[in-house]
PDB file of C-alpha atoms in Angstrom:
ATOM      1  CA  UNK A   1      61.147  66.746 197.048  1.00 42.00           C
ATOM      2  CA  UNK A   2      60.657  69.069 199.990  1.00 44.00           C
ATOM      3  CA  UNK A   3      63.405  71.347 201.259  1.00 42.00           C
ATOM      4  CA  UNK A   4      63.689  69.129 204.348  1.00 39.00           C
ATOM      5  CA  UNK A   5      64.182  65.965 202.311  1.00 42.00           C
ATOM      6  CA  UNK A   6      66.661  67.773 200.075  1.00 43.00           C
ATOM      7  CA  UNK A   7      68.658  68.866 203.125  1.00 40.00           C
ATOM      8  CA  UNK A   8      68.563  65.302 204.443  1.00 39.00           C
ATOM      9  CA  UNK A   9      69.889  64.006 201.128  1.00 45.00           C
ATOM     10  CA  UNK A  10      72.674  66.579 201.169  1.00 44.00           C
ATOM     11  CA  UNK A  11      73.607  65.634 204.721  1.00 39.00           C
ATOM     12  CA  UNK A  12      73.592  61.952 203.790  1.00 43.00           C
ATOM     13  CA  UNK A  13      75.873  62.731 200.849  1.00 45.00           C
ATOM     14  CA  UNK A  14      78.347  64.549 203.062  1.00 51.00           C
ATOM     15  CA  UNK A  15      78.460  61.933 205.824  1.00 55.00           C
ATOM     16  CA  UNK A  16      78.137  58.721 203.823  1.00 79.00           C
ATOM     17  CA  UNK A  17      81.137  56.534 203.309  1.00 90.00           C
ATOM     18  CA  UNK A  18      81.640  54.249 200.295  1.00 91.00           C
ATOM     19  CA  UNK A  19      81.017  50.561 200.871  1.00 95.00           C
ATOM     20  CA  UNK A  20      81.842  47.518 198.779  1.00 95.00           C
ATOM     21  CA  UNK A  21      78.433  47.663 197.056  1.00 96.00           C
ATOM     22  CA  UNK A  22      79.234  51.163 195.794  1.00 97.00           C
ATOM     23  CA  UNK A  23      82.470  49.923 194.163  1.00 97.00           C
ATOM     24  CA  UNK A  24      80.652  47.030 192.578  1.00 97.00           C
ATOM     25  CA  UNK A  25      78.073  49.404 191.152  1.00 98.00           C
ATOM     26  CA  UNK A  26      80.708  51.758 189.771  1.00 98.00           C
ATOM     27  CA  UNK A  27      82.553  48.954 188.027  1.00 97.00           C
ATOM     28  CA  UNK A  28      79.333  47.409 186.701  1.00 98.00           C
ATOM     29  CA  UNK A  29      78.249  50.741 185.160  1.00 98.00           C
ATOM     30  CA  UNK A  30      81.657  51.151 183.514  1.00 97.00           C
ATOM     31  CA  UNK A  31      81.486  47.645 182.036  1.00 97.00           C
ATOM     32  CA  UNK A  32      77.926  48.201 180.773  1.00 97.00           C
ATOM     33  CA  UNK A  33      79.050  51.439 179.111  1.00 97.00           C
ATOM     34  CA  UNK A  34      81.794  49.557 177.297  1.00 96.00           C
ATOM     35  CA  UNK A  35      79.254  46.936 176.140  1.00 94.00           C
ATOM     36  CA  UNK A  36      76.940  49.664 174.903  1.00 94.00           C
ATOM     37  CA  UNK A  37      79.780  51.238 172.933  1.00 93.00           C
ATOM     38  CA  UNK A  38      80.723  47.904 171.391  1.00 92.00           C
ATOM     39  CA  UNK A  39      77.091  47.436 170.419  1.00 89.00           C
ATOM     40  CA  UNK A  40      76.976  50.866 168.837  1.00 90.00           C
ATOM     41  CA  UNK A  41      80.201  50.112 166.947  1.00 87.00           C
ATOM     42  CA  UNK A  42      78.749  46.885 165.565  1.00 85.00           C
ATOM     43  CA  UNK A  43      75.390  48.524 164.846  1.00 84.00           C
ATOM     44  CA  UNK A  44      77.102  51.179 162.766  1.00 81.00           C
ATOM     45  CA  UNK A  45      78.171  48.498 160.314  1.00 79.00           C
ATOM     46  CA  UNK A  46      81.753  48.298 161.517  1.00 73.00           C
ATOM     47  CA  UNK A  47      83.421  45.106 162.701  1.00 67.00           C
ATOM     48  CA  UNK A  48      81.313  43.011 160.384  1.00 70.00           C
ATOM     49  CA  UNK A  49      77.998  44.215 161.718  1.00 77.00           C
ATOM     50  CA  UNK A  50      75.024  45.196 159.576  1.00 88.00           C
ATOM     51  CA  UNK A  51      73.990  48.862 159.734  1.00 89.00           C
ATOM     52  CA  UNK A  52      70.746  49.220 161.660  1.00 90.00           C
ATOM     53  CA  UNK A  53      69.000  50.641 158.591  1.00 88.00           C
ATOM     54  CA  UNK A  54      69.793  47.474 156.648  1.00 90.00           C
ATOM     55  CA  UNK A  55      69.339  44.928 159.415  1.00 90.00           C
ATOM     56  CA  UNK A  56      66.069  43.078 160.060  1.00 90.00           C
ATOM     57  CA  UNK A  57      65.226  43.203 156.372  1.00 90.00           C
ATOM     58  CA  UNK A  58      65.363  46.990 156.340  1.00 93.00           C
ATOM     59  CA  UNK A  59      62.393  47.244 158.702  1.00 93.00           C
ATOM     60  CA  UNK A  60      64.052  50.185 160.470  1.00 94.00           C
ATOM     61  CA  UNK A  61      65.249  52.023 157.383  1.00 95.00           C
ATOM     62  CA  UNK A  62      64.292  55.645 156.626  1.00 94.00           C
ATOM     63  CA  UNK A  63      61.566  54.594 154.180  1.00 94.00           C
ATOM     64  CA  UNK A  64      60.215  51.544 155.965  1.00 94.00           C
ATOM     65  CA  UNK A  65      57.195  53.230 157.602  1.00 95.00           C
ATOM     66  CA  UNK A  66      55.542  56.613 157.952  1.00 96.00           C
ATOM     67  CA  UNK A  67      57.238  57.043 161.341  1.00 96.00           C
ATOM     68  CA  UNK A  68      60.795  56.295 160.198  1.00 96.00           C
ATOM     69  CA  UNK A  69      63.156  59.269 160.667  1.00 96.00           C
ATOM     70  CA  UNK A  70      65.674  60.227 157.994  1.00 96.00           C
ATOM     71  CA  UNK A  71      69.210  58.905 158.440  1.00 93.00           C
ATOM     72  CA  UNK A  72      70.789  62.096 159.852  1.00 95.00           C
ATOM     73  CA  UNK A  73      68.396  61.911 162.825  1.00 96.00           C
ATOM     74  CA  UNK A  74      70.533  59.165 164.316  1.00 94.00           C
ATOM     75  CA  UNK A  75      73.472  61.562 164.699  1.00 94.00           C
ATOM     76  CA  UNK A  76      71.921  62.361 168.074  1.00 96.00           C
ATOM     77  CA  UNK A  77      73.277  59.014 169.275  1.00 95.00           C
ATOM     78  CA  UNK A  78      76.782  60.451 169.047  1.00 94.00           C
ATOM     79  CA  UNK A  79      75.852  63.125 171.585  1.00 96.00           C
ATOM     80  CA  UNK A  80      74.009  60.633 173.787  1.00 97.00           C
ATOM     81  CA  UNK A  81      76.885  58.149 173.771  1.00 96.00           C
ATOM     82  CA  UNK A  82      79.387  60.889 174.590  1.00 96.00           C
ATOM     83  CA  UNK A  83      77.220  61.842 177.555  1.00 97.00           C
ATOM     84  CA  UNK A  84      76.865  58.227 178.655  1.00 97.00           C
ATOM     85  CA  UNK A  85      80.623  57.622 178.464  1.00 97.00           C
ATOM     86  CA  UNK A  86      81.226  60.834 180.396  1.00 97.00           C
ATOM     87  CA  UNK A  87      78.671  59.751 182.969  1.00 97.00           C
ATOM     88  CA  UNK A  88      80.213  56.264 183.314  1.00 97.00           C
ATOM     89  CA  UNK A  89      83.665  57.719 183.906  1.00 97.00           C
ATOM     90  CA  UNK A  90      82.447  60.450 186.264  1.00 97.00           C
ATOM     91  CA  UNK A  91      80.346  58.083 188.382  1.00 97.00           C
ATOM     92  CA  UNK A  92      83.439  55.923 188.882  1.00 97.00           C
ATOM     93  CA  UNK A  93      85.290  58.722 190.718  1.00 96.00           C
ATOM     94  CA  UNK A  94      85.837  57.936 194.413  1.00 96.00           C
ATOM     95  CA  UNK A  95      84.013  61.152 195.325  1.00 95.00           C
ATOM     96  CA  UNK A  96      80.833  59.886 193.621  1.00 96.00           C
ATOM     97  CA  UNK A  97      80.717  56.414 195.145  1.00 95.00           C
ATOM     98  CA  UNK A  98      78.398  57.194 198.063  1.00 95.00           C
ATOM     99  CA  UNK A  99      76.390  60.028 196.547  1.00 96.00           C
ATOM    100  CA  UNK A 100      72.603  59.517 196.938  1.00 95.00           C
ATOM    101  CA  UNK A 101      72.067  60.120 193.221  1.00 96.00           C
ATOM    102  CA  UNK A 102      74.602  57.495 192.203  1.00 96.00           C
ATOM    103  CA  UNK A 103      73.208  54.979 194.650  1.00 96.00           C
ATOM    104  CA  UNK A 104      69.617  55.649 193.697  1.00 96.00           C
ATOM    105  CA  UNK A 105      69.975  55.782 189.930  1.00 97.00           C
ATOM    106  CA  UNK A 106      73.198  53.970 189.051  1.00 97.00           C
ATOM    107  CA  UNK A 107      71.641  50.572 188.406  1.00 97.00           C
ATOM    108  CA  UNK A 108      68.812  52.100 186.353  1.00 98.00           C
ATOM    109  CA  UNK A 109      71.444  53.677 184.107  1.00 98.00           C
ATOM    110  CA  UNK A 110      73.279  50.356 183.978  1.00 98.00           C
ATOM    111  CA  UNK A 111      70.035  48.670 182.876  1.00 98.00           C
ATOM    112  CA  UNK A 112      69.545  51.287 180.164  1.00 98.00           C
ATOM    113  CA  UNK A 113      73.054  50.659 178.792  1.00 97.00           C
ATOM    114  CA  UNK A 114      72.547  46.910 178.698  1.00 97.00           C
ATOM    115  CA  UNK A 115      69.085  47.204 177.091  1.00 97.00           C
ATOM    116  CA  UNK A 116      70.650  49.494 174.511  1.00 96.00           C
ATOM    117  CA  UNK A 117      73.286  46.903 173.639  1.00 95.00           C
ATOM    118  CA  UNK A 118      70.750  44.037 173.589  1.00 96.00           C
ATOM    119  CA  UNK A 119      68.443  46.079 171.365  1.00 96.00           C
ATOM    120  CA  UNK A 120      71.195  46.457 168.770  1.00 94.00           C
ATOM    121  CA  UNK A 121      71.964  42.744 169.037  1.00 92.00           C
ATOM    122  CA  UNK A 122      68.292  41.817 168.499  1.00 95.00           C
ATOM    123  CA  UNK A 123      68.105  43.975 165.378  1.00 94.00           C
ATOM    124  CA  UNK A 124      71.344  42.458 164.076  1.00 91.00           C
ATOM    125  CA  UNK A 125      69.718  39.006 164.317  1.00 92.00           C
ATOM    126  CA  UNK A 126      66.522  40.227 162.656  1.00 93.00           C
ATOM    127  CA  UNK A 127      64.453  39.779 165.857  1.00 95.00           C
ATOM    128  CA  UNK A 128      62.145  42.750 165.278  1.00 95.00           C
ATOM    129  CA  UNK A 129      59.541  41.695 167.870  1.00 96.00           C
ATOM    130  CA  UNK A 130      62.242  41.315 170.509  1.00 97.00           C
ATOM    131  CA  UNK A 131      63.657  44.714 169.575  1.00 97.00           C
ATOM    132  CA  UNK A 132      60.264  46.318 170.165  1.00 97.00           C
ATOM    133  CA  UNK A 133      60.015  44.721 173.615  1.00 97.00           C
ATOM    134  CA  UNK A 134      63.559  45.798 174.485  1.00 98.00           C
ATOM    135  CA  UNK A 135      63.097  49.411 173.427  1.00 97.00           C
ATOM    136  CA  UNK A 136      59.799  49.567 175.344  1.00 97.00           C
ATOM    137  CA  UNK A 137      61.654  48.250 178.405  1.00 98.00           C
ATOM    138  CA  UNK A 138      64.400  50.815 177.788  1.00 98.00           C
ATOM    139  CA  UNK A 139      61.775  53.566 177.742  1.00 97.00           C
ATOM    140  CA  UNK A 140      60.353  52.402 181.089  1.00 98.00           C
ATOM    141  CA  UNK A 141      63.822  52.260 182.651  1.00 98.00           C
ATOM    142  CA  UNK A 142      64.644  55.748 181.454  1.00 98.00           C
ATOM    143  CA  UNK A 143      61.347  57.116 182.737  1.00 97.00           C
ATOM    144  CA  UNK A 144      62.153  55.674 186.184  1.00 97.00           C
ATOM    145  CA  UNK A 145      65.680  57.103 186.064  1.00 97.00           C
ATOM    146  CA  UNK A 146      64.299  60.468 185.017  1.00 96.00           C
ATOM    147  CA  UNK A 147      61.737  60.568 187.790  1.00 95.00           C
ATOM    148  CA  UNK A 148      64.397  59.646 190.364  1.00 96.00           C
ATOM    149  CA  UNK A 149      66.636  62.424 189.065  1.00 95.00           C
ATOM    150  CA  UNK A 150      63.845  64.907 189.811  1.00 91.00           C
ATOM    151  CA  UNK A 151      63.465  63.553 193.348  1.00 92.00           C
ATOM    152  CA  UNK A 152      67.148  63.263 194.243  1.00 93.00           C
ATOM    153  CA  UNK A 153      68.661  66.665 193.489  1.00 86.00           C
ATOM    154  CA  UNK A 154      72.222  67.093 192.375  1.00 84.00           C
ATOM    155  CA  UNK A 155      73.611  70.617 192.311  1.00 82.00           C
ATOM    156  CA  UNK A 156      76.922  70.350 190.475  1.00 90.00           C
ATOM    157  CA  UNK A 157      77.663  71.178 186.860  1.00 92.00           C
ATOM    158  CA  UNK A 158      78.591  67.535 186.257  1.00 93.00           C
ATOM    159  CA  UNK A 159      75.186  66.516 187.614  1.00 94.00           C
ATOM    160  CA  UNK A 160      73.416  68.912 185.295  1.00 93.00           C
ATOM    161  CA  UNK A 161      75.315  67.831 182.179  1.00 94.00           C
ATOM    162  CA  UNK A 162      76.196  64.161 182.661  1.00 94.00           C
ATOM    163  CA  UNK A 163      73.164  63.061 184.655  1.00 95.00           C
ATOM    164  CA  UNK A 164      70.231  65.377 183.927  1.00 95.00           C
ATOM    165  CA  UNK A 165      71.282  66.451 180.445  1.00 96.00           C
ATOM    166  CA  UNK A 166      72.319  63.037 179.145  1.00 97.00           C
ATOM    167  CA  UNK A 167      69.308  61.244 180.619  1.00 97.00           C
ATOM    168  CA  UNK A 168      67.003  63.905 179.225  1.00 97.00           C
ATOM    169  CA  UNK A 169      68.341  63.527 175.684  1.00 97.00           C
ATOM    170  CA  UNK A 170      68.325  59.753 175.999  1.00 98.00           C
ATOM    171  CA  UNK A 171      64.702  59.686 177.185  1.00 98.00           C
ATOM    172  CA  UNK A 172      63.461  62.241 174.668  1.00 97.00           C
ATOM    173  CA  UNK A 173      64.923  60.337 171.739  1.00 97.00           C
ATOM    174  CA  UNK A 174      63.843  56.897 172.942  1.00 97.00           C
ATOM    175  CA  UNK A 175      60.252  58.128 173.289  1.00 96.00           C
ATOM    176  CA  UNK A 176      60.139  58.815 169.567  1.00 96.00           C
ATOM    177  CA  UNK A 177      62.247  55.748 168.708  1.00 96.00           C
ATOM    178  CA  UNK A 178      59.851  53.457 170.600  1.00 96.00           C
ATOM    179  CA  UNK A 179      56.873  54.674 168.596  1.00 95.00           C
ATOM    180  CA  UNK A 180      58.902  54.240 165.378  1.00 95.00           C
ATOM    181  CA  UNK A 181      60.093  50.756 166.357  1.00 96.00           C
ATOM    182  CA  UNK A 182      56.629  49.500 167.277  1.00 95.00           C
ATOM    183  CA  UNK A 183      55.301  50.932 163.994  1.00 95.00           C
ATOM    184  CA  UNK A 184      58.006  49.051 162.097  1.00 95.00           C
ATOM    185  CA  UNK A 185      57.013  45.815 163.849  1.00 95.00           C
ATOM    186  CA  UNK A 186      53.332  46.308 162.959  1.00 94.00           C
ATOM    187  CA  UNK A 187      54.098  47.072 159.311  1.00 93.00           C
ATOM    188  CA  UNK A 188      56.438  44.087 159.025  1.00 93.00           C
ATOM    189  CA  UNK A 189      53.769  41.880 160.576  1.00 92.00           C
ATOM    190  CA  UNK A 190      51.282  42.994 157.901  1.00 91.00           C
ATOM    191  CA  UNK A 191      49.023  45.108 160.103  1.00 91.00           C
ATOM    192  CA  UNK A 192      46.352  46.619 157.843  1.00 85.00           C
ATOM    193  CA  UNK A 193      45.484  49.578 160.065  1.00 85.00           C
ATOM    194  CA  UNK A 194      41.806  48.583 160.546  1.00 89.00           C
ATOM    195  CA  UNK A 195      41.011  50.297 157.287  1.00 88.00           C
ATOM    196  CA  UNK A 196      42.813  53.541 158.041  1.00 93.00           C
ATOM    197  CA  UNK A 197      45.229  54.847 155.471  1.00 94.00           C
ATOM    198  CA  UNK A 198      48.973  54.814 156.254  1.00 94.00           C
ATOM    199  CA  UNK A 199      48.837  58.619 156.182  1.00 95.00           C
ATOM    200  CA  UNK A 200      46.099  58.731 158.830  1.00 96.00           C
ATOM    201  CA  UNK A 201      48.013  56.279 161.027  1.00 95.00           C
ATOM    202  CA  UNK A 202      51.176  58.295 160.571  1.00 96.00           C
ATOM    203  CA  UNK A 203      49.479  61.484 161.697  1.00 97.00           C
ATOM    204  CA  UNK A 204      47.823  59.735 164.664  1.00 96.00           C
ATOM    205  CA  UNK A 205      51.120  58.276 165.894  1.00 96.00           C
ATOM    206  CA  UNK A 206      52.920  61.602 165.521  1.00 97.00           C
ATOM    207  CA  UNK A 207      50.218  63.147 167.685  1.00 97.00           C
ATOM    208  CA  UNK A 208      50.662  60.379 170.268  1.00 95.00           C
ATOM    209  CA  UNK A 209      54.425  61.004 170.398  1.00 95.00           C
ATOM    210  CA  UNK A 210      53.821  64.748 170.695  1.00 96.00           C
ATOM    211  CA  UNK A 211      51.286  64.388 173.517  1.00 96.00           C
ATOM    212  CA  UNK A 212      53.744  62.179 175.439  1.00 94.00           C
ATOM    213  CA  UNK A 213      56.501  64.733 174.913  1.00 95.00           C
ATOM    214  CA  UNK A 214      54.262  67.619 175.959  1.00 96.00           C
ATOM    215  CA  UNK A 215      53.078  65.796 179.071  1.00 96.00           C
ATOM    216  CA  UNK A 216      56.686  65.183 180.028  1.00 95.00           C
ATOM    217  CA  UNK A 217      57.576  68.844 179.450  1.00 95.00           C
ATOM    218  CA  UNK A 218      54.742  69.999 181.665  1.00 95.00           C
ATOM    219  CA  UNK A 219      55.567  67.495 184.403  1.00 94.00           C
ATOM    220  CA  UNK A 220      59.291  68.257 184.462  1.00 92.00           C
ATOM    221  CA  UNK A 221      58.718  72.040 184.373  1.00 90.00           C
ATOM    222  CA  UNK A 222      60.124  72.581 180.922  1.00 91.00           C
ATOM    223  CA  UNK A 223      63.433  70.798 180.930  1.00 93.00           C
ATOM    224  CA  UNK A 224      64.842  71.341 177.482  1.00 94.00           C
ATOM    225  CA  UNK A 225      66.891  68.230 176.756  1.00 96.00           C
ATOM    226  CA  UNK A 226      63.993  65.728 176.541  1.00 97.00           C
ATOM    227  CA  UNK A 227      61.947  68.176 174.464  1.00 97.00           C
ATOM    228  CA  UNK A 228      64.854  68.949 172.136  1.00 97.00           C
ATOM    229  CA  UNK A 229      65.581  65.248 171.540  1.00 98.00           C
ATOM    230  CA  UNK A 230      61.921  64.404 170.863  1.00 97.00           C
ATOM    231  CA  UNK A 231      61.515  67.417 168.609  1.00 98.00           C
ATOM    232  CA  UNK A 232      64.663  66.412 166.760  1.00 98.00           C
ATOM    233  CA  UNK A 233      63.218  62.955 166.058  1.00 97.00           C
ATOM    234  CA  UNK A 234      59.839  64.338 165.003  1.00 98.00           C
ATOM    235  CA  UNK A 235      61.441  66.892 162.665  1.00 98.00           C
ATOM    236  CA  UNK A 236      63.500  64.218 160.926  1.00 98.00           C
ATOM    237  CA  UNK A 237      60.402  62.080 160.492  1.00 98.00           C
ATOM    238  CA  UNK A 238      58.957  65.077 158.640  1.00 98.00           C
ATOM    239  CA  UNK A 239      62.068  65.411 156.488  1.00 98.00           C
ATOM    240  CA  UNK A 240      61.988  61.718 155.671  1.00 97.00           C
ATOM    241  CA  UNK A 241      58.393  61.959 154.475  1.00 97.00           C
ATOM    242  CA  UNK A 242      59.311  64.819 152.157  1.00 97.00           C
ATOM    243  CA  UNK A 243      62.581  63.581 150.730  1.00 95.00           C
ATOM    244  CA  UNK A 244      62.477  59.795 150.809  1.00 89.00           C
ATOM    245  CA  UNK A 245      60.695  57.247 148.658  1.00 94.00           C
ATOM    246  CA  UNK A 246      57.785  56.974 151.106  1.00 96.00           C
ATOM    247  CA  UNK A 247      56.379  60.448 150.648  1.00 96.00           C
ATOM    248  CA  UNK A 248      53.508  61.835 152.706  1.00 97.00           C
ATOM    249  CA  UNK A 249      52.969  65.581 152.839  1.00 97.00           C
ATOM    250  CA  UNK A 250      50.288  65.287 155.590  1.00 97.00           C
ATOM    251  CA  UNK A 251      52.585  63.287 157.865  1.00 98.00           C
ATOM    252  CA  UNK A 252      55.532  65.529 157.069  1.00 98.00           C
ATOM    253  CA  UNK A 253      53.670  68.715 157.901  1.00 98.00           C
ATOM    254  CA  UNK A 254      52.225  67.205 161.075  1.00 98.00           C
ATOM    255  CA  UNK A 255      55.605  65.967 162.263  1.00 98.00           C
ATOM    256  CA  UNK A 256      57.442  69.233 161.631  1.00 98.00           C
ATOM    257  CA  UNK A 257      54.627  71.254 163.214  1.00 98.00           C
ATOM    258  CA  UNK A 258      54.637  68.846 166.177  1.00 98.00           C
ATOM    259  CA  UNK A 259      58.382  69.410 166.689  1.00 98.00           C
ATOM    260  CA  UNK A 260      57.856  73.168 166.810  1.00 98.00           C
ATOM    261  CA  UNK A 261      54.831  72.896 169.117  1.00 97.00           C
ATOM    262  CA  UNK A 262      56.725  70.607 171.484  1.00 97.00           C
ATOM    263  CA  UNK A 263      59.588  73.035 171.792  1.00 97.00           C
ATOM    264  CA  UNK A 264      57.232  75.941 172.317  1.00 97.00           C
ATOM    265  CA  UNK A 265      55.419  74.079 175.100  1.00 97.00           C
ATOM    266  CA  UNK A 266      58.692  73.250 176.858  1.00 96.00           C
ATOM    267  CA  UNK A 267      59.933  76.831 176.584  1.00 96.00           C
ATOM    268  CA  UNK A 268      56.585  78.257 177.756  1.00 96.00           C
ATOM    269  CA  UNK A 269      56.519  75.966 180.784  1.00 96.00           C
ATOM    270  CA  UNK A 270      60.163  76.715 181.562  1.00 92.00           C
ATOM    271  CA  UNK A 271      59.733  80.488 181.336  1.00 93.00           C
ATOM    272  CA  UNK A 272      56.465  80.365 183.238  1.00 88.00           C
ATOM    273  CA  UNK A 273      58.074  78.330 186.010  1.00 75.00           C
ATOM    274  CA  UNK A 274      61.059  80.599 186.610  1.00 65.00           C
ATOM    275  CA  UNK A 275      61.001  82.271 189.959  1.00 50.00           C
ATOM    276  CA  UNK A 276      59.187  79.306 191.497  1.00 53.00           C
ATOM    277  CA  UNK A 277      61.745  76.562 190.780  1.00 50.00           C
ATOM    278  CA  UNK A 278      65.413  76.530 189.819  1.00 47.00           C
ATOM    279  CA  UNK A 279      66.218  76.352 186.129  1.00 46.00           C
ATOM    280  CA  UNK A 280      67.390  72.938 185.018  1.00 53.00           C
ATOM    281  CA  UNK A 281      68.754  71.441 181.824  1.00 60.00           C
TER     282      UNK A 281
END
């Protein structure tokens, strides 16, 4: 965004007045956040739900495929959900109703929350193919939201943490989770890998996830939250291949090395870009 367009957005933010559509959006985002939390509660195994690792015949468990992260990796969802709840409450403040960022990105965040809840529901019902479609759709939605966040600048601490930071973590994790989910679907469907060994496929898919993460880091000038979340997922894939029942030293080494490389790329781009663009989360 040019300085002129940024100034225009700022002026629009100052002069805009909330309208009925803004109130509808604010309430809809709050409701979708509640649904996402309920889904997470059920997906944890509480309230009669089946834990995600045991649902769908265990297709998403830590030892289901070469790309399955170890259980502790999913602790990142606690941070993401806290950020999403904080965002949902913050965006409902009267002062946020007419902000260009809220108007431009609010419904994309709403869509991400609903897709999140539906993904958990699909896994609970053992619909692995549907879950792969939903998480791919979630990835697309988050990419759009992320791009819009780069174009419509914020400026406040709340923007940096609840919008940029939360969306960055969300996107970075879902990038890895999408690759893992699709891999689980292929394995469950009996895909034979065209003659490649599971280890070779594991390494290839880790490289794909790393290239995607690196491309994002370069494009967004080294924002740390997406890189940290993706590196977190890759590292726990490595741990799972060393400590679980599906052991693969080649995949483990590749995944852990990929996590380090991804962080180094993000840091290098961030440091190299200072002085030209403002530092962002």
